[in-house]
C-alpha cells in the first residue's frame, strides 16, 4: 500500500478472516454434521467436534438418494450443455464474424436477442415444446390443411399426428438450455479483437475457411474456451427449474433435484447427517472445477461480462 | 460492425450458424411466441378449449391481491439480497485488495459459494436455521428468547431465503469488485496519497467512482439472480410458504402454471416477467455500451 497504516492493516486482516469464516460457516457446519451419527446430530445443540461417520453417511446418502444415477445424469447434462453451447457458439460466432453474407446482421440479431430471456420466464411453452418437438410442424401442417389433401388422395379420412417427446431424455435436459447467446457473444467479441492480418495471411497461403478455423482460430480461443467450460459446467450442474419440469422419473432426474428427497420431513427421524453428506457429495464436482481452474475462470467470468 | 477480412462462401456461413439458429428458434422464439399468445387466451385446465380474451388475463392479474403481494415480496426479497450481497462483496473485495500478499488466497477461500447450486445453498441454510436442530436458531432462542421458526413464521422464512440467496451471491459480487479494484490505476491512488488524502477519502473520491460501472453491472446481475435463479432456493426450502410469504414472482409462475394449471394467468405472469427482464437488460446494455465498445 501507499503508506503505513498499521491499525487499518490489522482491521483489514480481521475483516478478511471474519469474512472467510462467515462465508465458510454453512459448509463447515454441514461438514461436521455429515461426520456425526443420528444420535449426535439430533443432540441439541449439535456437537461441533467432528465424528467418524463421514464415510458411512456418504455411503448411506449415496444409496438412499440414488445419487449414483443422478450424479451421472447431472454430469451428462452439465457436459452436454457445456460442450453443446461452446461448439454451437464457436461455429455461430465464426460465421457471424468471418463471413460476408446477406443475412449476417439478421442472424446475429436473432441470436443476440436470446441474451435477454432466461428459461425461467418461458417455462410453460418451452415445456410444451419439449413434450412434442414436432409441435410447430404440426401447426404448420394443420394450418395448411394438409390433412384434407392427404385424405383426398387416400380416399378416406386421414389424421396425421406428428409427435416426438423429449421428456425424461438427455436431449430434453440439454437442448433447451443450449439456446442462449452468452457464449456466442463472448466468442464474437473475442474474434473481433484478433488482428485481421492473421486472416489475410491465412487466405494468402491458400487456407480454406475451415482450415483457418481449426488451425488458427481454435488454438487462439483456448483460454476463452477453458473459462467457459467452468462457467457453463457450473451453470449446467446447478440447473434446477428445468430438470424439475422435464423429468418425472427418479432415474432421469439430476442430483441437485434428487437431494430434496434426502431432507428429513417432520415425521422422519432427523436424518440431517445423511442430508448434509448428500449435499456435500452433490456440491463437490462444480466446486472442484471452479477451484482447479480458478485462474482461467476468473479471467473468463470478468471478461465475459465486459 | 468492424470490417473483417471476410471469407466468401455461398453455403458455409449458413451451415455454420444453422445449429444455433435451429435451437434458438425451437426452444426460444417459438415458445416465447406461444407464451405471448397464451397470455391473451383463456383455456380450461385440460387445454380442450381456448378463447381469445385480449388483456383480460393481465387485468385480472393486476387486480389479484395475491399477485400484488407477490410483487411486493419479490421487491423486498431482491432488494434485501442485493443490499446484503453487494455491500458485503464490495467490503470484502476492498479489504482483499488491501491485503496485497493474500489476494489470491482470500479469493480462493471466498470464491466457491459461486459453484454451489442455489437449491443446495437453501438446504444448508435451512439446516443452519432449523428450529430444532439449527445452531443459529438454538442460539437465538437461548440468548434472546426468540422463538425462531422459519417453517411457520412468515418473516423468519423470508429471512432464511434472503440469507441463503445473499450468501450464495457474495462470492460472485466479490470476484467482480476485486477485478474492478485491481483495474484502478495505482498512480491515481499514489498521487492522491501524496496530496494527503486519507485511505477513506481515496476510496470515496477515486476508487468508488471508478467502480461505478462494476457496481451497476453487479446490481443488475444480482437482481436477475434474485428474480430467477433463486427459484431453486424457494422450491427447496419454503415452497413459497408459509402462507405465500415467500412466493416470489417466478415461483408463482410455476405454481399457477404447473400446479394450479391456470395457463392463461401463468402465461400473463411470464409475459410480465419477460417485459421486466428486457427492460433491465436493455438498460444494462445502454449504460455499459457507453463504457465499453462492443462492436470494436
PDB file of N, CA, C and O in Angstrom, chain A residues 184-257:
ATOM      1  N   UNK A 184     -21.862 -17.267 -27.645  1.00  0.00           N
ATOM      2  CA  UNK A 184     -21.701 -16.715 -28.994  1.00  0.00           C
ATOM      3  C   UNK A 184     -21.220 -15.273 -28.904  1.00  0.00           C
ATOM      4  O   UNK A 184     -20.320 -14.842 -29.630  1.00  0.00           O
ATOM      5  N   UNK A 185     -21.829 -14.554 -27.997  1.00  0.00           N
ATOM      6  CA  UNK A 185     -21.491 -13.158 -27.811  1.00  0.00           C
ATOM      7  C   UNK A 185     -20.033 -13.000 -27.387  1.00  0.00           C
ATOM      8  O   UNK A 185     -19.303 -12.176 -27.914  1.00  0.00           O
ATOM      9  N   UNK A 186     -19.601 -13.836 -26.463  1.00  0.00           N
ATOM     10  CA  UNK A 186     -18.216 -13.765 -25.992  1.00  0.00           C
ATOM     11  C   UNK A 186     -17.239 -14.091 -27.116  1.00  0.00           C
ATOM     12  O   UNK A 186     -16.267 -13.367 -27.333  1.00  0.00           O
ATOM     13  N   UNK A 187     -17.509 -15.165 -27.842  1.00  0.00           N
ATOM     14  CA  UNK A 187     -16.599 -15.554 -28.929  1.00  0.00           C
ATOM     15  C   UNK A 187     -16.568 -14.472 -30.006  1.00  0.00           C
ATOM     16  O   UNK A 187     -15.518 -14.172 -30.564  1.00  0.00           O
ATOM     17  N   UNK A 188     -17.722 -13.882 -30.267  1.00  0.00           N
ATOM     18  CA  UNK A 188     -17.767 -12.831 -31.281  1.00  0.00           C
ATOM     19  C   UNK A 188     -16.856 -11.671 -30.866  1.00  0.00           C
ATOM     20  O   UNK A 188     -16.037 -11.193 -31.644  1.00  0.00           O
ATOM     21  N   UNK A 189     -17.007 -11.255 -29.624  1.00  0.00           N
ATOM     22  CA  UNK A 189     -16.165 -10.156 -29.139  1.00  0.00           C
ATOM     23  C   UNK A 189     -14.695 -10.506 -29.236  1.00  0.00           C
ATOM     24  O   UNK A 189     -13.875  -9.695 -29.622  1.00  0.00           O
ATOM     25  N   UNK A 190     -14.397 -11.753 -28.873  1.00  0.00           N
ATOM     26  CA  UNK A 190     -13.001 -12.175 -28.896  1.00  0.00           C
ATOM     27  C   UNK A 190     -12.468 -12.211 -30.330  1.00  0.00           C
ATOM     28  O   UNK A 190     -11.380 -11.718 -30.613  1.00  0.00           O
ATOM     29  N   UNK A 191     -13.251 -12.780 -31.243  1.00  0.00           N
ATOM     30  CA  UNK A 191     -12.817 -12.857 -32.645  1.00  0.00           C
ATOM     31  C   UNK A 191     -12.562 -11.461 -33.212  1.00  0.00           C
ATOM     32  O   UNK A 191     -11.675 -11.263 -34.041  1.00  0.00           O
ATOM     33  N   UNK A 192     -13.359 -10.490 -32.773  1.00  0.00           N
ATOM     34  CA  UNK A 192     -13.202  -9.136 -33.295  1.00  0.00           C
ATOM     35  C   UNK A 192     -11.892  -8.502 -32.849  1.00  0.00           C
ATOM     36  O   UNK A 192     -11.426  -7.528 -33.449  1.00  0.00           O
ATOM     37  N   UNK A 193     -11.293  -9.041 -31.769  1.00  0.00           N
ATOM     38  CA  UNK A 193     -10.027  -8.466 -31.306  1.00  0.00           C
ATOM     39  C   UNK A 193      -8.827  -9.136 -31.986  1.00  0.00           C
ATOM     40  O   UNK A 193      -7.702  -8.684 -31.832  1.00  0.00           O
ATOM     41  N   UNK A 194      -9.059 -10.206 -32.733  1.00  0.00           N
ATOM     42  CA  UNK A 194      -7.945 -10.893 -33.409  1.00  0.00           C
ATOM     43  C   UNK A 194      -7.575 -10.093 -34.666  1.00  0.00           C
ATOM     44  O   UNK A 194      -8.457  -9.745 -35.450  1.00  0.00           O
ATOM     45  N   UNK A 195      -6.288  -9.777 -34.836  1.00  0.00           N
ATOM     46  CA  UNK A 195      -5.885  -8.937 -35.970  1.00  0.00           C
ATOM     47  C   UNK A 195      -6.345  -9.518 -37.308  1.00  0.00           C
ATOM     48  O   UNK A 195      -6.250 -10.725 -37.531  1.00  0.00           O
ATOM     49  N   UNK A 196      -6.815  -8.622 -38.171  1.00  0.00           N
ATOM     50  CA  UNK A 196      -7.294  -9.063 -39.479  1.00  0.00           C
ATOM     51  C   UNK A 196      -6.174  -9.678 -40.313  1.00  0.00           C
ATOM     52  O   UNK A 196      -6.418 -10.531 -41.159  1.00  0.00           O
ATOM     53  N   UNK A 197      -4.967  -9.229 -40.035  1.00  0.00           N
ATOM     54  CA  UNK A 197      -3.820  -9.694 -40.829  1.00  0.00           C
ATOM     55  C   UNK A 197      -3.673 -11.221 -40.775  1.00  0.00           C
ATOM     56  O   UNK A 197      -3.230 -11.842 -41.738  1.00  0.00           O
ATOM     57  N   UNK A 198      -4.040 -11.770 -39.628  1.00  0.00           N
ATOM     58  CA  UNK A 198      -3.954 -13.226 -39.489  1.00  0.00           C
ATOM     59  C   UNK A 198      -4.791 -13.915 -40.541  1.00  0.00           C
ATOM     60  O   UNK A 198      -4.381 -14.891 -41.159  1.00  0.00           O
ATOM     61  N   UNK A 199      -5.976 -13.391 -40.705  1.00  0.00           N
ATOM     62  CA  UNK A 199      -6.892 -13.981 -41.663  1.00  0.00           C
ATOM     63  C   UNK A 199      -6.390 -13.756 -43.089  1.00  0.00           C
ATOM     64  O   UNK A 199      -6.409 -14.668 -43.922  1.00  0.00           O
ATOM     65  N   UNK A 200      -5.917 -12.523 -43.323  1.00  0.00           N
ATOM     66  CA  UNK A 200      -5.359 -12.188 -44.647  1.00  0.00           C
ATOM     67  C   UNK A 200      -4.225 -13.144 -44.998  1.00  0.00           C
ATOM     68  O   UNK A 200      -4.170 -13.703 -46.097  1.00  0.00           O
ATOM     69  N   UNK A 201      -3.338 -13.330 -44.019  1.00  0.00           N
ATOM     70  CA  UNK A 201      -2.166 -14.176 -44.252  1.00  0.00           C
ATOM     71  C   UNK A 201      -2.592 -15.608 -44.544  1.00  0.00           C
ATOM     72  O   UNK A 201      -2.081 -16.247 -45.474  1.00  0.00           O
ATOM     73  N   UNK A 202      -3.538 -16.082 -43.764  1.00  0.00           N
ATOM     74  CA  UNK A 202      -4.013 -17.443 -43.957  1.00  0.00           C
ATOM     75  C   UNK A 202      -4.624 -17.595 -45.345  1.00  0.00           C
ATOM     76  O   UNK A 202      -4.396 -18.590 -46.038  1.00  0.00           O
ATOM     77  N   UNK A 203      -5.380 -16.569 -45.754  1.00  0.00           N
ATOM     78  CA  UNK A 203      -6.005 -16.625 -47.073  1.00  0.00           C
ATOM     79  C   UNK A 203      -4.950 -16.643 -48.170  1.00  0.00           C
ATOM     80  O   UNK A 203      -5.049 -17.372 -49.150  1.00  0.00           O
ATOM     81  N   UNK A 204      -3.919 -15.806 -47.946  1.00  0.00           N
ATOM     82  CA  UNK A 204      -2.872 -15.739 -48.965  1.00  0.00           C
ATOM     83  C   UNK A 204      -2.141 -17.071 -49.102  1.00  0.00           C
ATOM     84  O   UNK A 204      -1.694 -17.439 -50.186  1.00  0.00           O
ATOM     85  N   UNK A 205      -2.030 -17.765 -47.958  1.00  0.00           N
ATOM     86  CA  UNK A 205      -1.404 -19.087 -48.009  1.00  0.00           C
ATOM     87  C   UNK A 205      -2.351 -20.147 -48.549  1.00  0.00           C
ATOM     88  O   UNK A 205      -2.025 -21.338 -48.547  1.00  0.00           O
ATOM     89  N   UNK A 206      -3.505 -19.706 -48.939  1.00  0.00           N
ATOM     90  CA  UNK A 206      -4.435 -20.633 -49.559  1.00  0.00           C
ATOM     91  C   UNK A 206      -5.251 -21.466 -48.591  1.00  0.00           C
ATOM     92  O   UNK A 206      -5.764 -22.523 -48.955  1.00  0.00           O
ATOM     93  N   UNK A 207      -5.374 -21.000 -47.344  1.00  0.00           N
ATOM     94  CA  UNK A 207      -6.148 -21.767 -46.369  1.00  0.00           C
ATOM     95  C   UNK A 207      -7.639 -21.600 -46.637  1.00  0.00           C
ATOM     96  O   UNK A 207      -8.109 -20.503 -46.922  1.00  0.00           O
ATOM     97  N   UNK A 208      -8.340 -22.678 -46.510  1.00  0.00           N
ATOM     98  CA  UNK A 208      -9.795 -22.602 -46.638  1.00  0.00           C
ATOM     99  C   UNK A 208     -10.357 -22.061 -45.326  1.00  0.00           C
ATOM    100  O   UNK A 208      -9.664 -22.070 -44.309  1.00  0.00           O
ATOM    101  N   UNK A 209     -11.610 -21.592 -45.338  1.00  0.00           N
ATOM    102  CA  UNK A 209     -12.188 -21.075 -44.087  1.00  0.00           C
ATOM    103  C   UNK A 209     -12.073 -22.061 -42.935  1.00  0.00           C
ATOM    104  O   UNK A 209     -11.696 -21.682 -41.826  1.00  0.00           O
ATOM    105  N   UNK A 210     -12.370 -23.333 -43.189  1.00  0.00           N
ATOM    106  CA  UNK A 210     -12.349 -24.294 -42.091  1.00  0.00           C
ATOM    107  C   UNK A 210     -10.926 -24.584 -41.616  1.00  0.00           C
ATOM    108  O   UNK A 210     -10.706 -24.818 -40.430  1.00  0.00           O
ATOM    109  N   UNK A 211      -9.966 -24.536 -42.530  1.00  0.00           N
ATOM    110  CA  UNK A 211      -8.574 -24.694 -42.095  1.00  0.00           C
ATOM    111  C   UNK A 211      -8.194 -23.543 -41.172  1.00  0.00           C
ATOM    112  O   UNK A 211      -7.567 -23.745 -40.125  1.00  0.00           O
ATOM    113  N   UNK A 212      -8.580 -22.338 -41.575  1.00  0.00           N
ATOM    114  CA  UNK A 212      -8.319 -21.170 -40.728  1.00  0.00           C
ATOM    115  C   UNK A 212      -8.948 -21.351 -39.350  1.00  0.00           C
ATOM    116  O   UNK A 212      -8.324 -21.091 -38.322  1.00  0.00           O
ATOM    117  N   UNK A 213     -10.168 -21.864 -39.362  1.00  0.00           N
ATOM    118  CA  UNK A 213     -10.875 -22.074 -38.088  1.00  0.00           C
ATOM    119  C   UNK A 213     -10.137 -23.070 -37.199  1.00  0.00           C
ATOM    120  O   UNK A 213      -9.840 -22.775 -36.028  1.00  0.00           O
ATOM    121  N   UNK A 214      -9.807 -24.230 -37.756  1.00  0.00           N
ATOM    122  CA  UNK A 214      -9.193 -25.281 -36.926  1.00  0.00           C
ATOM    123  C   UNK A 214      -7.758 -24.939 -36.542  1.00  0.00           C
ATOM    124  O   UNK A 214      -7.340 -25.160 -35.411  1.00  0.00           O
ATOM    125  N   UNK A 215      -6.987 -24.391 -37.497  1.00  0.00           N
ATOM    126  CA  UNK A 215      -5.551 -24.222 -37.272  1.00  0.00           C
ATOM    127  C   UNK A 215      -5.211 -22.930 -36.544  1.00  0.00           C
ATOM    128  O   UNK A 215      -4.197 -22.834 -35.863  1.00  0.00           O
ATOM    129  N   UNK A 216      -6.036 -21.890 -36.700  1.00  0.00           N
ATOM    130  CA  UNK A 216      -5.668 -20.593 -36.116  1.00  0.00           C
ATOM    131  C   UNK A 216      -6.658 -20.134 -35.058  1.00  0.00           C
ATOM    132  O   UNK A 216      -6.302 -19.857 -33.915  1.00  0.00           O
ATOM    133  N   UNK A 217      -7.927 -20.091 -35.433  1.00  0.00           N
ATOM    134  CA  UNK A 217      -8.919 -19.523 -34.526  1.00  0.00           C
ATOM    135  C   UNK A 217      -9.081 -20.358 -33.253  1.00  0.00           C
ATOM    136  O   UNK A 217      -9.105 -19.825 -32.140  1.00  0.00           O
ATOM    137  N   UNK A 218      -9.188 -21.658 -33.434  1.00  0.00           N
ATOM    138  CA  UNK A 218      -9.443 -22.529 -32.287  1.00  0.00           C
ATOM    139  C   UNK A 218      -8.298 -22.491 -31.264  1.00  0.00           C
ATOM    140  O   UNK A 218      -8.550 -22.304 -30.066  1.00  0.00           O
ATOM    141  N   UNK A 219      -7.037 -22.634 -31.721  1.00  0.00           N
ATOM    142  CA  UNK A 219      -5.951 -22.540 -30.742  1.00  0.00           C
ATOM    143  C   UNK A 219      -5.906 -21.186 -30.021  1.00  0.00           C
ATOM    144  O   UNK A 219      -5.621 -21.127 -28.832  1.00  0.00           O
ATOM    145  N   UNK A 220      -6.247 -20.118 -30.742  1.00  0.00           N
ATOM    146  CA  UNK A 220      -6.235 -18.803 -30.099  1.00  0.00           C
ATOM    147  C   UNK A 220      -7.328 -18.666 -29.047  1.00  0.00           C
ATOM    148  O   UNK A 220      -7.224 -17.872 -28.119  1.00  0.00           O
ATOM    149  N   UNK A 221      -8.400 -19.433 -29.208  1.00  0.00           N
ATOM    150  CA  UNK A 221      -9.545 -19.303 -28.300  1.00  0.00           C
ATOM    151  C   UNK A 221      -9.429 -20.171 -27.058  1.00  0.00           C
ATOM    152  O   UNK A 221     -10.366 -20.226 -26.262  1.00  0.00           O
ATOM    153  N   UNK A 222      -8.296 -20.863 -26.908  1.00  0.00           N
ATOM    154  CA  UNK A 222      -8.175 -21.844 -25.827  1.00  0.00           C
ATOM    155  C   UNK A 222      -8.537 -21.290 -24.447  1.00  0.00           C
ATOM    156  O   UNK A 222      -9.295 -21.906 -23.705  1.00  0.00           O
ATOM    157  N   UNK A 223      -8.000 -20.097 -24.118  1.00  0.00           N
ATOM    158  CA  UNK A 223      -8.268 -19.525 -22.795  1.00  0.00           C
ATOM    159  C   UNK A 223      -9.757 -19.273 -22.607  1.00  0.00           C
ATOM    160  O   UNK A 223     -10.326 -19.597 -21.563  1.00  0.00           O
ATOM    161  N   UNK A 224     -10.381 -18.681 -23.617  1.00  0.00           N
ATOM    162  CA  UNK A 224     -11.808 -18.401 -23.514  1.00  0.00           C
ATOM    163  C   UNK A 224     -12.613 -19.679 -23.360  1.00  0.00           C
ATOM    164  O   UNK A 224     -13.564 -19.731 -22.587  1.00  0.00           O
ATOM    165  N   UNK A 225     -12.215 -20.696 -24.108  1.00  0.00           N
ATOM    166  CA  UNK A 225     -12.938 -21.967 -24.021  1.00  0.00           C
ATOM    167  C   UNK A 225     -12.808 -22.531 -22.609  1.00  0.00           C
ATOM    168  O   UNK A 225     -13.794 -22.958 -22.007  1.00  0.00           O
ATOM    169  N   UNK A 226     -11.587 -22.479 -22.057  1.00  0.00           N
ATOM    170  CA  UNK A 226     -11.375 -23.011 -20.702  1.00  0.00           C
ATOM    171  C   UNK A 226     -12.268 -22.288 -19.698  1.00  0.00           C
ATOM    172  O   UNK A 226     -12.905 -22.919 -18.849  1.00  0.00           O
ATOM    173  N   UNK A 227     -12.326 -20.970 -19.804  1.00  0.00           N
ATOM    174  CA  UNK A 227     -13.159 -20.201 -18.874  1.00  0.00           C
ATOM    175  C   UNK A 227     -14.620 -20.583 -19.023  1.00  0.00           C
ATOM    176  O   UNK A 227     -15.336 -20.785 -18.036  1.00  0.00           O
ATOM    177  N   UNK A 228     -15.056 -20.718 -20.263  1.00  0.00           N
ATOM    178  CA  UNK A 228     -16.468 -21.044 -20.490  1.00  0.00           C
ATOM    179  C   UNK A 228     -16.798 -22.450 -20.020  1.00  0.00           C
ATOM    180  O   UNK A 228     -17.915 -22.707 -19.575  1.00  0.00           O
ATOM    181  N   UNK A 229     -15.821 -23.362 -20.131  1.00  0.00           N
ATOM    182  CA  UNK A 229     -16.063 -24.713 -19.633  1.00  0.00           C
ATOM    183  C   UNK A 229     -16.439 -24.648 -18.156  1.00  0.00           C
ATOM    184  O   UNK A 229     -17.412 -25.260 -17.715  1.00  0.00           O
ATOM    185  N   UNK A 230     -15.701 -23.860 -17.381  1.00  0.00           N
ATOM    186  CA  UNK A 230     -16.002 -23.746 -15.947  1.00  0.00           C
ATOM    187  C   UNK A 230     -17.381 -23.131 -15.735  1.00  0.00           C
ATOM    188  O   UNK A 230     -18.225 -23.674 -15.012  1.00  0.00           O
ATOM    189  N   UNK A 231     -17.601 -21.988 -16.382  1.00  0.00           N
ATOM    190  CA  UNK A 231     -18.851 -21.256 -16.153  1.00  0.00           C
ATOM    191  C   UNK A 231     -20.061 -22.108 -16.542  1.00  0.00           C
ATOM    192  O   UNK A 231     -21.030 -22.223 -15.787  1.00  0.00           O
ATOM    193  N   UNK A 232     -19.980 -22.734 -17.705  1.00  0.00           N
ATOM    194  CA  UNK A 232     -21.142 -23.481 -18.195  1.00  0.00           C
ATOM    195  C   UNK A 232     -21.311 -24.808 -17.456  1.00  0.00           C
ATOM    196  O   UNK A 232     -22.424 -25.286 -17.299  1.00  0.00           O
ATOM    197  N   UNK A 233     -20.209 -25.393 -17.017  1.00  0.00           N
ATOM    198  CA  UNK A 233     -20.336 -26.633 -16.240  1.00  0.00           C
ATOM    199  C   UNK A 233     -21.085 -26.345 -14.938  1.00  0.00           C
ATOM    200  O   UNK A 233     -22.011 -27.070 -14.566  1.00  0.00           O
ATOM    201  N   UNK A 234     -20.686 -25.284 -14.254  1.00  0.00           N
ATOM    202  CA  UNK A 234     -21.367 -24.906 -13.009  1.00  0.00           C
ATOM    203  C   UNK A 234     -22.836 -24.603 -13.289  1.00  0.00           C
ATOM    204  O   UNK A 234     -23.736 -25.063 -12.577  1.00  0.00           O
ATOM    205  N   UNK A 235     -23.066 -23.842 -14.372  1.00  0.00           N
ATOM    206  CA  UNK A 235     -24.441 -23.489 -14.755  1.00  0.00           C
ATOM    207  C   UNK A 235     -25.262 -24.760 -14.997  1.00  0.00           C
ATOM    208  O   UNK A 235     -26.379 -24.899 -14.498  1.00  0.00           O
ATOM    209  N   UNK A 236     -24.683 -25.696 -15.763  1.00  0.00           N
ATOM    210  CA  UNK A 236     -25.419 -26.904 -16.117  1.00  0.00           C
ATOM    211  C   UNK A 236     -25.669 -27.803 -14.912  1.00  0.00           C
ATOM    212  O   UNK A 236     -26.771 -28.297 -14.707  1.00  0.00           O
ATOM    213  N   UNK A 237     -24.646 -27.988 -14.103  1.00  0.00           N
ATOM    214  CA  UNK A 237     -24.761 -28.859 -12.939  1.00  0.00           C
ATOM    215  C   UNK A 237     -25.813 -28.335 -11.965  1.00  0.00           C
ATOM    216  O   UNK A 237     -26.558 -29.094 -11.369  1.00  0.00           O
ATOM    217  N   UNK A 238     -25.866 -27.019 -11.824  1.00  0.00           N
ATOM    218  CA  UNK A 238     -26.733 -26.411 -10.814  1.00  0.00           C
ATOM    219  C   UNK A 238     -28.137 -26.094 -11.294  1.00  0.00           C
ATOM    220  O   UNK A 238     -28.917 -25.506 -10.554  1.00  0.00           O
ATOM    221  N   UNK A 239     -28.473 -26.463 -12.526  1.00  0.00           N
ATOM    222  CA  UNK A 239     -29.826 -26.199 -13.022  1.00  0.00           C
ATOM    223  C   UNK A 239     -30.866 -26.811 -12.102  1.00  0.00           C
ATOM    224  O   UNK A 239     -30.680 -27.904 -11.576  1.00  0.00           O
ATOM    225  N   UNK A 240     -31.968 -26.121 -11.938  1.00  0.00           N
ATOM    226  CA  UNK A 240     -32.989 -26.631 -11.036  1.00  0.00           C
ATOM    227  C   UNK A 240     -34.368 -26.694 -11.688  1.00  0.00           C
ATOM    228  O   UNK A 240     -34.957 -27.764 -11.806  1.00  0.00           O
ATOM    229  N   UNK A 241     -34.850 -25.549 -12.129  1.00  0.00           N
ATOM    230  CA  UNK A 241     -36.224 -25.487 -12.634  1.00  0.00           C
ATOM    231  C   UNK A 241     -36.441 -26.423 -13.820  1.00  0.00           C
ATOM    232  O   UNK A 241     -37.413 -27.172 -13.854  1.00  0.00           O
ATOM    233  N   UNK A 242     -35.513 -26.375 -14.782  1.00  0.00           N
ATOM    234  CA  UNK A 242     -35.750 -27.161 -15.997  1.00  0.00           C
ATOM    235  C   UNK A 242     -35.752 -28.666 -15.745  1.00  0.00           C
ATOM    236  O   UNK A 242     -36.702 -29.350 -16.126  1.00  0.00           O
ATOM    237  N   UNK A 243     -34.731 -29.216 -15.075  1.00  0.00           N
ATOM    238  CA  UNK A 243     -34.805 -30.663 -14.786  1.00  0.00           C
ATOM    239  C   UNK A 243     -35.995 -31.030 -13.916  1.00  0.00           C
ATOM    240  O   UNK A 243     -36.550 -32.122 -14.051  1.00  0.00           O
ATOM    241  N   UNK A 244     -36.418 -30.115 -13.058  1.00  0.00           N
ATOM    242  CA  UNK A 244     -37.589 -30.377 -12.221  1.00  0.00           C
ATOM    243  C   UNK A 244     -38.817 -30.599 -13.090  1.00  0.00           C
ATOM    244  O   UNK A 244     -39.630 -31.484 -12.840  1.00  0.00           O
ATOM    245  N   UNK A 245     -38.934 -29.797 -14.157  1.00  0.00           N
ATOM    246  CA  UNK A 245     -40.108 -29.893 -15.020  1.00  0.00           C
ATOM    247  C   UNK A 245     -40.029 -31.094 -15.941  1.00  0.00           C
ATOM    248  O   UNK A 245     -40.999 -31.826 -16.106  1.00  0.00           O
ATOM    249  N   UNK A 246     -38.873 -31.262 -16.556  1.00  0.00           N
ATOM    250  CA  UNK A 246     -38.829 -32.164 -17.696  1.00  0.00           C
ATOM    251  C   UNK A 246     -38.611 -33.623 -17.302  1.00  0.00           C
ATOM    252  O   UNK A 246     -38.815 -34.519 -18.105  1.00  0.00           O
ATOM    253  N   UNK A 247     -38.214 -33.873 -16.057  1.00  0.00           N
ATOM    254  CA  UNK A 247     -38.067 -35.262 -15.651  1.00  0.00           C
ATOM    255  C   UNK A 247     -39.142 -35.631 -14.634  1.00  0.00           C
ATOM    256  O   UNK A 247     -39.415 -34.881 -13.706  1.00  0.00           O
ATOM    257  N   UNK A 248     -39.757 -36.771 -14.851  1.00  0.00           N
ATOM    258  CA  UNK A 248     -40.754 -37.250 -13.904  1.00  0.00           C
ATOM    259  C   UNK A 248     -40.231 -38.502 -13.225  1.00  0.00           C
ATOM    260  O   UNK A 248     -40.696 -38.887 -12.178  1.00  0.00           O
ATOM    261  N   UNK A 249     -39.232 -39.105 -13.863  1.00  0.00           N
ATOM    262  CA  UNK A 249     -38.695 -40.373 -13.436  1.00  0.00           C
ATOM    263  C   UNK A 249     -37.466 -40.127 -12.541  1.00  0.00           C
ATOM    264  O   UNK A 249     -36.568 -39.385 -12.928  1.00  0.00           O
ATOM    265  N   UNK A 250     -37.439 -40.745 -11.358  1.00  0.00           N
ATOM    266  CA  UNK A 250     -36.316 -40.535 -10.447  1.00  0.00           C
ATOM    267  C   UNK A 250     -34.992 -40.965 -11.075  1.00  0.00           C
ATOM    268  O   UNK A 250     -33.930 -40.465 -10.715  1.00  0.00           O
ATOM    269  N   UNK A 251     -35.047 -41.855 -12.053  1.00  0.00           N
ATOM    270  CA  UNK A 251     -33.813 -42.332 -12.671  1.00  0.00           C
ATOM    271  C   UNK A 251     -33.280 -41.353 -13.716  1.00  0.00           C
ATOM    272  O   UNK A 251     -32.164 -41.481 -14.179  1.00  0.00           O
ATOM    273  N   UNK A 252     -34.120 -40.400 -14.116  1.00  0.00           N
ATOM    274  CA  UNK A 252     -33.676 -39.442 -15.120  1.00  0.00           C
ATOM    275  C   UNK A 252     -33.367 -38.076 -14.503  1.00  0.00           C
ATOM    276  O   UNK A 252     -32.883 -37.185 -15.174  1.00  0.00           O
ATOM    277  N   UNK A 253     -33.695 -37.901 -13.239  1.00  0.00           N
ATOM    278  CA  UNK A 253     -33.545 -36.575 -12.655  1.00  0.00           C
ATOM    279  C   UNK A 253     -32.092 -36.317 -12.267  1.00  0.00           C
ATOM    280  O   UNK A 253     -31.251 -37.208 -12.301  1.00  0.00           O
ATOM    281  N   UNK A 254     -31.798 -35.082 -11.926  1.00  0.00           N
ATOM    282  CA  UNK A 254     -30.413 -34.729 -11.609  1.00  0.00           C
ATOM    283  C   UNK A 254     -30.196 -34.699 -10.101  1.00  0.00           C
ATOM    284  O   UNK A 254     -31.144 -34.664  -9.322  1.00  0.00           O
ATOM    285  N   UNK A 255     -28.926 -34.693  -9.712  1.00  0.00           N
ATOM    286  CA  UNK A 255     -28.585 -34.817  -8.296  1.00  0.00           C
ATOM    287  C   UNK A 255     -29.102 -33.653  -7.456  1.00  0.00           C
ATOM    288  O   UNK A 255     -29.553 -33.840  -6.332  1.00  0.00           O
ATOM    289  N   UNK A 256     -29.046 -32.436  -8.030  1.00  0.00           N
ATOM    290  CA  UNK A 256     -29.494 -31.276  -7.254  1.00  0.00           C
ATOM    291  C   UNK A 256     -30.978 -31.396  -6.918  1.00  0.00           C
ATOM    292  O   UNK A 256     -31.421 -31.037  -5.824  1.00  0.00           O
ATOM    293  N   UNK A 257     -31.758 -31.937  -7.849  1.00  0.00           N
ATOM    294  CA  UNK A 257     -33.192 -32.138  -7.593  1.00  0.00           C
ATOM    295  C   UNK A 257     -33.386 -33.294  -6.616  1.00  0.00           C
ATOM    296  O   UNK A 257     -34.183 -33.209  -5.685  1.00  0.00           O
TER     297      UNK A 257
END
